[in-house]
Amino acid sequence: MTMVFAMTLTGTQAKVRLPHLLSDGMILQQNTDARLWGWDQPGKNIQVTASWTSRKYTVKAGRDGKWLLKVKTPAASFTPLSITFNDGEKTTLRNILSGEVWVCAGQSNMEITLKGFYNCPVKGYNQAVLEASRYKGIHYVKIPSEMRMEPQDDANCSWKAIAPNTVGDCSAVGYFFAQVIYKTLKEPVGLIMANKGGTRVESWLSAENLKKYTNESLDSMTNVRKYEKNDYLRPLVWGNGTFSPILNYTVKGILFYQGCSNVGDPVGQYAKRLEVLVHQWRQDFKLGDIPFYYVQIAPFFNGNNEGDEGAKLREDQWKASKVIPNCGLVCTDDCVYPYESQQVHPCQKEPVGMRLALQALNKTYGMKDLWCESPEFKDMTISHDTCYIHLQNDYGAISRYEDIKGFEIAGSDKIFHKANASYYWGKGIALTCPEVKDPVAVRYAFRNWGYGNVKNRALLPLFPFRTDNW
């Protein structure tokens, strides 16, 4: 009996071990050198063969048992592929597709599935279930949300193909993004969902970057006590436990929706730390400046509809888009219903996914005829009691000439009043206010719950802005 047990143990140890992320049903990034990795006995040779090529790859496990190699992947196709790993005993992965792979990162507005959360429905769930059979080429994998003090190289997960019984557990924003890419490119799409509700930007920063750019404690027990009831706010641990396991995977780009938990930070802090995080992830993926498309947080009361803490965080997100290379920011100022001021998870996720897809199709996939940018403030001129606002990225039009809402004007007393707004060809948006005879500053939708209704020719909403720095 002892001998049988020993033989069994030896056989188990000899067989190549793969991370859970490399499994049946995965989608490989097309037309690239995709990384495959795993573990085996130190010094053991592993032969890798793929169904789409006659080439044989060989790699040797290092002293620590780890190995990694790159294989050339084929063009996107809905033809099932397979990969076999052979170290004397074969392991074969099946039902693989080649296509476009995107990471869905961030906090709960990225994590929320099509089924929604408790008291947080998502618009379009039933329709998604009814139409799921049309999108079998969209696959997703959810990385478990786990905290770790050290970076992890594996996570217990598995790939799922979209079907009526699986679509509900996919990230809603991610799925609506994938739908547009899938229908437009007619290629498989893979989503890697590595996110955690409630996390701050610091939750994903590495120990090195936390030391260099923040005053966050890296002591585990200090953070356990500090965030005893809100573990999702802890720095470092979510990146180590939830994001690190995917860093060897070859991806096309990153989608990011996060920021609510950083509302109230000092002005400018979030922009810098987001820039650092993007640089960190790009370094860790070792794929160059891969695309980074992210979402500006939606209006939310934050305890006071008239406050501006949320507006300042949105401003920081906009500022970050000016310094992060190969990125794009989508505005969600119109993706909330009037009754959702206290709903941190607005139900309209389809336009969010669509706008992320427009960014990707235009900037990553070269479809330059698509309008993907929201309008933004360009400059202002003041003549007597009238402010003239000029926009950029309006594509030559704004959505309305009447009932323009969201603008406020202040004089030197720094008290803002609701402005009357009109559009004049060649002059821009003219703003006046009976209470302000000598205006010096303008704000648009610059409150926690700051409704505005200006859009451009693509019917994308104007980014909230202010001309002051008060």
mmCIF file with all atom_site columns, N, CA and C in Angstrom, residues 264-306:
data_model
loop_
_atom_site.group_PDB
_atom_site.id
_atom_site.type_symbol
_atom_site.label_atom_id
_atom_site.label_alt_id
_atom_site.label_comp_id
_atom_site.label_asym_id
_atom_site.label_entity_id
_atom_site.label_seq_id
_atom_site.pdbx_PDB_ins_code
_atom_site.Cartn_x
_atom_site.Cartn_y
_atom_site.Cartn_z
_atom_site.occupancy
_atom_site.B_iso_or_equiv
_atom_site.pdbx_formal_charge
_atom_site.auth_seq_id
_atom_site.auth_comp_id
_atom_site.auth_asym_id
_atom_site.auth_atom_id
_atom_site.pdbx_PDB_model_num
ATOM 1   N N  . GLY A 1 264 ? -13.481 62.812 -1.914  1.00 0.00 ? 264 GLY A N  1
ATOM 2   C CA . GLY A 1 264 ? -13.052 63.479 -0.687  1.00 0.00 ? 264 GLY A CA 1
ATOM 3   C C  . GLY A 1 264 ? -11.548 63.567 -0.544  1.00 0.00 ? 264 GLY A C  1
ATOM 4   N N  . ASP A 1 265 ? -10.804 62.894 -1.424  1.00 0.00 ? 265 ASP A N  1
ATOM 5   C CA . ASP A 1 265 ? -9.344  63.015 -1.395  1.00 0.00 ? 265 ASP A CA 1
ATOM 6   C C  . ASP A 1 265 ? -8.920  64.441 -1.729  1.00 0.00 ? 265 ASP A C  1
ATOM 7   N N  . PRO A 1 266 ? -7.731  64.849 -1.302  1.00 0.00 ? 266 PRO A N  1
ATOM 8   C CA . PRO A 1 266 ? -7.231  66.177 -1.685  1.00 0.00 ? 266 PRO A CA 1
ATOM 9   C C  . PRO A 1 266 ? -7.200  66.337 -3.200  1.00 0.00 ? 266 PRO A C  1
ATOM 10  N N  . VAL A 1 267 ? -7.534  67.526 -3.668  1.00 0.00 ? 267 VAL A N  1
ATOM 11  C CA . VAL A 1 267 ? -7.557  67.784 -5.102  1.00 0.00 ? 267 VAL A CA 1
ATOM 12  C C  . VAL A 1 267 ? -6.194  67.478 -5.721  1.00 0.00 ? 267 VAL A C  1
ATOM 13  N N  . GLY A 1 268 ? -6.188  66.740 -6.807  1.00 0.00 ? 268 GLY A N  1
ATOM 14  C CA . GLY A 1 268 ? -4.957  66.396 -7.518  1.00 0.00 ? 268 GLY A CA 1
ATOM 15  C C  . GLY A 1 268 ? -4.375  65.058 -7.133  1.00 0.00 ? 268 GLY A C  1
ATOM 16  N N  . GLN A 1 269 ? -4.720  64.557 -5.958  1.00 0.00 ? 269 GLN A N  1
ATOM 17  C CA . GLN A 1 269 ? -4.113  63.315 -5.475  1.00 0.00 ? 269 GLN A CA 1
ATOM 18  C C  . GLN A 1 269 ? -4.519  62.119 -6.321  1.00 0.00 ? 269 GLN A C  1
ATOM 19  N N  . TYR A 1 270 ? -5.803  62.016 -6.624  1.00 0.00 ? 270 TYR A N  1
ATOM 20  C CA . TYR A 1 270 ? -6.278  60.856 -7.381  1.00 0.00 ? 270 TYR A CA 1
ATOM 21  C C  . TYR A 1 270 ? -5.672  60.817 -8.780  1.00 0.00 ? 270 TYR A C  1
ATOM 22  N N  . ALA A 1 271 ? -5.591  61.971 -9.436  1.00 0.00 ? 271 ALA A N  1
ATOM 23  C CA . ALA A 1 271 ? -5.048  62.009 -10.796 1.00 0.00 ? 271 ALA A CA 1
ATOM 24  C C  . ALA A 1 271 ? -3.638  61.431 -10.836 1.00 0.00 ? 271 ALA A C  1
ATOM 25  N N  . LYS A 1 272 ? -2.812  61.831 -9.876  1.00 0.00 ? 272 LYS A N  1
ATOM 26  C CA . LYS A 1 272 ? -1.435  61.340 -9.839  1.00 0.00 ? 272 LYS A CA 1
ATOM 27  C C  . LYS A 1 272 ? -1.391  59.852 -9.555  1.00 0.00 ? 272 LYS A C  1
ATOM 28  N N  . ARG A 1 273 ? -2.191  59.414 -8.602  1.00 0.00 ? 273 ARG A N  1
ATOM 29  C CA . ARG A 1 273 ? -2.137  58.001 -8.234  1.00 0.00 ? 273 ARG A CA 1
ATOM 30  C C  . ARG A 1 273 ? -2.714  57.095 -9.321  1.00 0.00 ? 273 ARG A C  1
ATOM 31  N N  . LEU A 1 274 ? -3.704  57.583 -10.048 1.00 0.00 ? 274 LEU A N  1
ATOM 32  C CA . LEU A 1 274 ? -4.212  56.800 -11.178 1.00 0.00 ? 274 LEU A CA 1
ATOM 33  C C  . LEU A 1 274 ? -3.152  56.690 -12.267 1.00 0.00 ? 274 LEU A C  1
ATOM 34  N N  . GLU A 1 275 ? -2.451  57.784 -12.517 1.00 0.00 ? 275 GLU A N  1
ATOM 35  C CA . GLU A 1 275 ? -1.359  57.750 -13.496 1.00 0.00 ? 275 GLU A CA 1
ATOM 36  C C  . GLU A 1 275 ? -0.305  56.724 -13.084 1.00 0.00 ? 275 GLU A C  1
ATOM 37  N N  . VAL A 1 276 ? 0.024   56.682 -11.812 1.00 0.00 ? 276 VAL A N  1
ATOM 38  C CA . VAL A 1 276 ? 1.000   55.718 -11.303 1.00 0.00 ? 276 VAL A CA 1
ATOM 39  C C  . VAL A 1 276 ? 0.483   54.292 -11.475 1.00 0.00 ? 276 VAL A C  1
ATOM 40  N N  . LEU A 1 277 ? -0.789  54.079 -11.175 1.00 0.00 ? 277 LEU A N  1
ATOM 41  C CA . LEU A 1 277 ? -1.357  52.734 -11.290 1.00 0.00 ? 277 LEU A CA 1
ATOM 42  C C  . LEU A 1 277 ? -1.320  52.232 -12.726 1.00 0.00 ? 277 LEU A C  1
ATOM 43  N N  . VAL A 1 278 ? -1.681  53.086 -13.674 1.00 0.00 ? 278 VAL A N  1
ATOM 44  C CA . VAL A 1 278 ? -1.662  52.675 -15.084 1.00 0.00 ? 278 VAL A CA 1
ATOM 45  C C  . VAL A 1 278 ? -0.247  52.313 -15.502 1.00 0.00 ? 278 VAL A C  1
ATOM 46  N N  . HIS A 1 279 ? 0.720   53.124 -15.111 1.00 0.00 ? 279 HIS A N  1
ATOM 47  C CA . HIS A 1 279 ? 2.117   52.828 -15.427 1.00 0.00 ? 279 HIS A CA 1
ATOM 48  C C  . HIS A 1 279 ? 2.537   51.493 -14.797 1.00 0.00 ? 279 HIS A C  1
ATOM 49  N N  . GLN A 1 280 ? 2.119   51.260 -13.570 1.00 0.00 ? 280 GLN A N  1
ATOM 50  C CA . GLN A 1 280 ? 2.441   50.008 -12.874 1.00 0.00 ? 280 GLN A CA 1
ATOM 51  C C  . GLN A 1 280 ? 1.887   48.804 -13.622 1.00 0.00 ? 280 GLN A C  1
ATOM 52  N N  . TRP A 1 281 ? 0.611   48.869 -13.973 1.00 0.00 ? 281 TRP A N  1
ATOM 53  C CA . TRP A 1 281 ? -0.008  47.732 -14.663 1.00 0.00 ? 281 TRP A CA 1
ATOM 54  C C  . TRP A 1 281 ? 0.646   47.493 -16.023 1.00 0.00 ? 281 TRP A C  1
ATOM 55  N N  . ARG A 1 282 ? 0.957   48.546 -16.736 1.00 0.00 ? 282 ARG A N  1
ATOM 56  C CA . ARG A 1 282 ? 1.598   48.361 -18.038 1.00 0.00 ? 282 ARG A CA 1
ATOM 57  C C  . ARG A 1 282 ? 2.981   47.736 -17.883 1.00 0.00 ? 282 ARG A C  1
ATOM 58  N N  . GLN A 1 283 ? 3.711   48.141 -16.874 1.00 0.00 ? 283 GLN A N  1
ATOM 59  C CA . GLN A 1 283 ? 5.008   47.513 -16.610 1.00 0.00 ? 283 GLN A CA 1
ATOM 60  C C  . GLN A 1 283 ? 4.846   46.037 -16.275 1.00 0.00 ? 283 GLN A C  1
ATOM 61  N N  . ASP A 1 284 ? 3.855   45.736 -15.450 1.00 0.00 ? 284 ASP A N  1
ATOM 62  C CA . ASP A 1 284 ? 3.670   44.365 -14.993 1.00 0.00 ? 284 ASP A CA 1
ATOM 63  C C  . ASP A 1 284 ? 3.191   43.438 -16.110 1.00 0.00 ? 284 ASP A C  1
ATOM 64  N N  . PHE A 1 285 ? 2.359   43.934 -17.002 1.00 0.00 ? 285 PHE A N  1
ATOM 65  C CA . PHE A 1 285 ? 1.896   43.111 -18.123 1.00 0.00 ? 285 PHE A CA 1
ATOM 66  C C  . PHE A 1 285 ? 2.995   42.906 -19.161 1.00 0.00 ? 285 PHE A C  1
ATOM 67  N N  . LYS A 1 286 ? 3.965   43.833 -19.195 1.00 0.00 ? 286 LYS A N  1
ATOM 68  C CA . LYS A 1 286 ? 5.099   43.729 -20.135 1.00 0.00 ? 286 LYS A CA 1
ATOM 69  C C  . LYS A 1 286 ? 4.621   43.670 -21.595 1.00 0.00 ? 286 LYS A C  1
ATOM 70  N N  . LEU A 1 287 ? 3.599   44.460 -21.893 1.00 0.00 ? 287 LEU A N  1
ATOM 71  C CA . LEU A 1 287 ? 3.041   44.481 -23.247 1.00 0.00 ? 287 LEU A CA 1
ATOM 72  C C  . LEU A 1 287 ? 3.079   45.875 -23.857 1.00 0.00 ? 287 LEU A C  1
ATOM 73  N N  . GLY A 1 288 ? 3.894   46.753 -23.274 1.00 0.00 ? 288 GLY A N  1
ATOM 74  C CA . GLY A 1 288 ? 3.964   48.124 -23.756 1.00 0.00 ? 288 GLY A CA 1
ATOM 75  C C  . GLY A 1 288 ? 2.811   48.962 -23.212 1.00 0.00 ? 288 GLY A C  1
ATOM 76  N N  . ASP A 1 289 ? 2.561   50.089 -23.844 1.00 0.00 ? 289 ASP A N  1
ATOM 77  C CA . ASP A 1 289 ? 1.508   51.005 -23.399 1.00 0.00 ? 289 ASP A CA 1
ATOM 78  C C  . ASP A 1 289 ? 0.150   50.528 -23.924 1.00 0.00 ? 289 ASP A C  1
ATOM 79  N N  . ILE A 1 290 ? -0.317  49.420 -23.398 1.00 0.00 ? 290 ILE A N  1
ATOM 80  C CA . ILE A 1 290 ? -1.601  48.882 -23.834 1.00 0.00 ? 290 ILE A CA 1
ATOM 81  C C  . ILE A 1 290 ? -2.712  49.889 -23.543 1.00 0.00 ? 290 ILE A C  1
ATOM 82  N N  . PRO A 1 291 ? -3.786  49.862 -24.328 1.00 0.00 ? 291 PRO A N  1
ATOM 83  C CA . PRO A 1 291 ? -4.876  50.825 -24.143 1.00 0.00 ? 291 PRO A CA 1
ATOM 84  C C  . PRO A 1 291 ? -5.465  50.758 -22.737 1.00 0.00 ? 291 PRO A C  1
ATOM 85  N N  . PHE A 1 292 ? -5.822  51.928 -22.232 1.00 0.00 ? 292 PHE A N  1
ATOM 86  C CA . PHE A 1 292 ? -6.469  52.052 -20.926 1.00 0.00 ? 292 PHE A CA 1
ATOM 87  C C  . PHE A 1 292 ? -7.659  52.978 -21.095 1.00 0.00 ? 292 PHE A C  1
ATOM 88  N N  . TYR A 1 293 ? -8.849  52.394 -21.066 1.00 0.00 ? 293 TYR A N  1
ATOM 89  C CA . TYR A 1 293 ? -10.068 53.175 -21.218 1.00 0.00 ? 293 TYR A CA 1
ATOM 90  C C  . TYR A 1 293 ? -10.855 53.110 -19.914 1.00 0.00 ? 293 TYR A C  1
ATOM 91  N N  . TYR A 1 294 ? -11.249 54.278 -19.425 1.00 0.00 ? 294 TYR A N  1
ATOM 92  C CA . TYR A 1 294 ? -11.846 54.283 -18.101 1.00 0.00 ? 294 TYR A CA 1
ATOM 93  C C  . TYR A 1 294 ? -13.065 55.193 -18.031 1.00 0.00 ? 294 TYR A C  1
ATOM 94  N N  . VAL A 1 295 ? -13.799 55.066 -16.924 1.00 0.00 ? 295 VAL A N  1
ATOM 95  C CA . VAL A 1 295 ? -15.111 55.675 -16.782 1.00 0.00 ? 295 VAL A CA 1
ATOM 96  C C  . VAL A 1 295 ? -15.073 56.750 -15.706 1.00 0.00 ? 295 VAL A C  1
ATOM 97  N N  . GLN A 1 296 ? -15.584 57.914 -16.036 1.00 0.00 ? 296 GLN A N  1
ATOM 98  C CA . GLN A 1 296 ? -15.744 58.967 -15.035 1.00 0.00 ? 296 GLN A CA 1
ATOM 99  C C  . GLN A 1 296 ? -16.943 58.604 -14.148 1.00 0.00 ? 296 GLN A C  1
ATOM 100 N N  . ILE A 1 297 ? -16.777 58.720 -12.833 1.00 0.00 ? 297 ILE A N  1
ATOM 101 C CA . ILE A 1 297 ? -17.853 58.312 -11.934 1.00 0.00 ? 297 ILE A CA 1
ATOM 102 C C  . ILE A 1 297 ? -19.110 59.144 -12.207 1.00 0.00 ? 297 ILE A C  1
ATOM 103 N N  . ALA A 1 298 ? -20.256 58.510 -11.988 1.00 0.00 ? 298 ALA A N  1
ATOM 104 C CA . ALA A 1 298 ? -21.540 59.153 -12.254 1.00 0.00 ? 298 ALA A CA 1
ATOM 105 C C  . ALA A 1 298 ? -21.919 60.093 -11.115 1.00 0.00 ? 298 ALA A C  1
ATOM 106 N N  . PRO A 1 299 ? -22.807 61.029 -11.365 1.00 0.00 ? 299 PRO A N  1
ATOM 107 C CA . PRO A 1 299 ? -23.306 61.888 -10.288 1.00 0.00 ? 299 PRO A CA 1
ATOM 108 C C  . PRO A 1 299 ? -23.892 61.059 -9.139  1.00 0.00 ? 299 PRO A C  1
ATOM 109 N N  . PHE A 1 300 ? -23.641 61.509 -7.909  1.00 0.00 ? 300 PHE A N  1
ATOM 110 C CA . PHE A 1 300 ? -24.109 60.819 -6.701  1.00 0.00 ? 300 PHE A CA 1
ATOM 111 C C  . PHE A 1 300 ? -24.121 61.826 -5.570  1.00 0.00 ? 300 PHE A C  1
ATOM 112 N N  . PHE A 1 301 ? -25.095 61.748 -4.678  1.00 0.00 ? 301 PHE A N  1
ATOM 113 C CA . PHE A 1 301 ? -25.278 62.806 -3.699  1.00 0.00 ? 301 PHE A CA 1
ATOM 114 C C  . PHE A 1 301 ? -24.161 62.909 -2.666  1.00 0.00 ? 301 PHE A C  1
ATOM 115 N N  . ASN A 1 302 ? -23.469 61.821 -2.370  1.00 0.00 ? 302 ASN A N  1
ATOM 116 C CA . ASN A 1 302 ? -22.359 61.857 -1.408  1.00 0.00 ? 302 ASN A CA 1
ATOM 117 C C  . ASN A 1 302 ? -22.734 62.573 -0.107  1.00 0.00 ? 302 ASN A C  1
ATOM 118 N N  . GLY A 1 303 ? -23.972 62.399 0.314   1.00 0.00 ? 303 GLY A N  1
ATOM 119 C CA . GLY A 1 303 ? -24.420 63.001 1.555   1.00 0.00 ? 303 GLY A CA 1
ATOM 120 C C  . GLY A 1 303 ? -24.958 64.414 1.413   1.00 0.00 ? 303 GLY A C  1
ATOM 121 N N  . ASN A 1 304 ? -24.713 65.040 0.234   1.00 0.00 ? 304 ASN A N  1
ATOM 122 C CA . ASN A 1 304 ? -25.163 66.420 0.026   1.00 0.00 ? 304 ASN A CA 1
ATOM 123 C C  . ASN A 1 304 ? -25.183 66.706 -1.473  1.00 0.00 ? 304 ASN A C  1
ATOM 124 N N  . ASN A 1 305 ? -26.373 66.797 -2.041  1.00 0.00 ? 305 ASN A N  1
ATOM 125 C CA . ASN A 1 305 ? -26.485 67.026 -3.480  1.00 0.00 ? 305 ASN A CA 1
ATOM 126 C C  . ASN A 1 305 ? -25.730 68.266 -3.942  1.00 0.00 ? 305 ASN A C  1
ATOM 127 N N  . GLU A 1 306 ? -25.678 69.299 -3.098  1.00 0.00 ? 306 GLU A N  1
ATOM 128 C CA . GLU A 1 306 ? -25.085 70.571 -3.502  1.00 0.00 ? 306 GLU A CA 1
ATOM 129 C C  . GLU A 1 306 ? -23.566 70.620 -3.300  1.00 0.00 ? 306 GLU A C  1
#
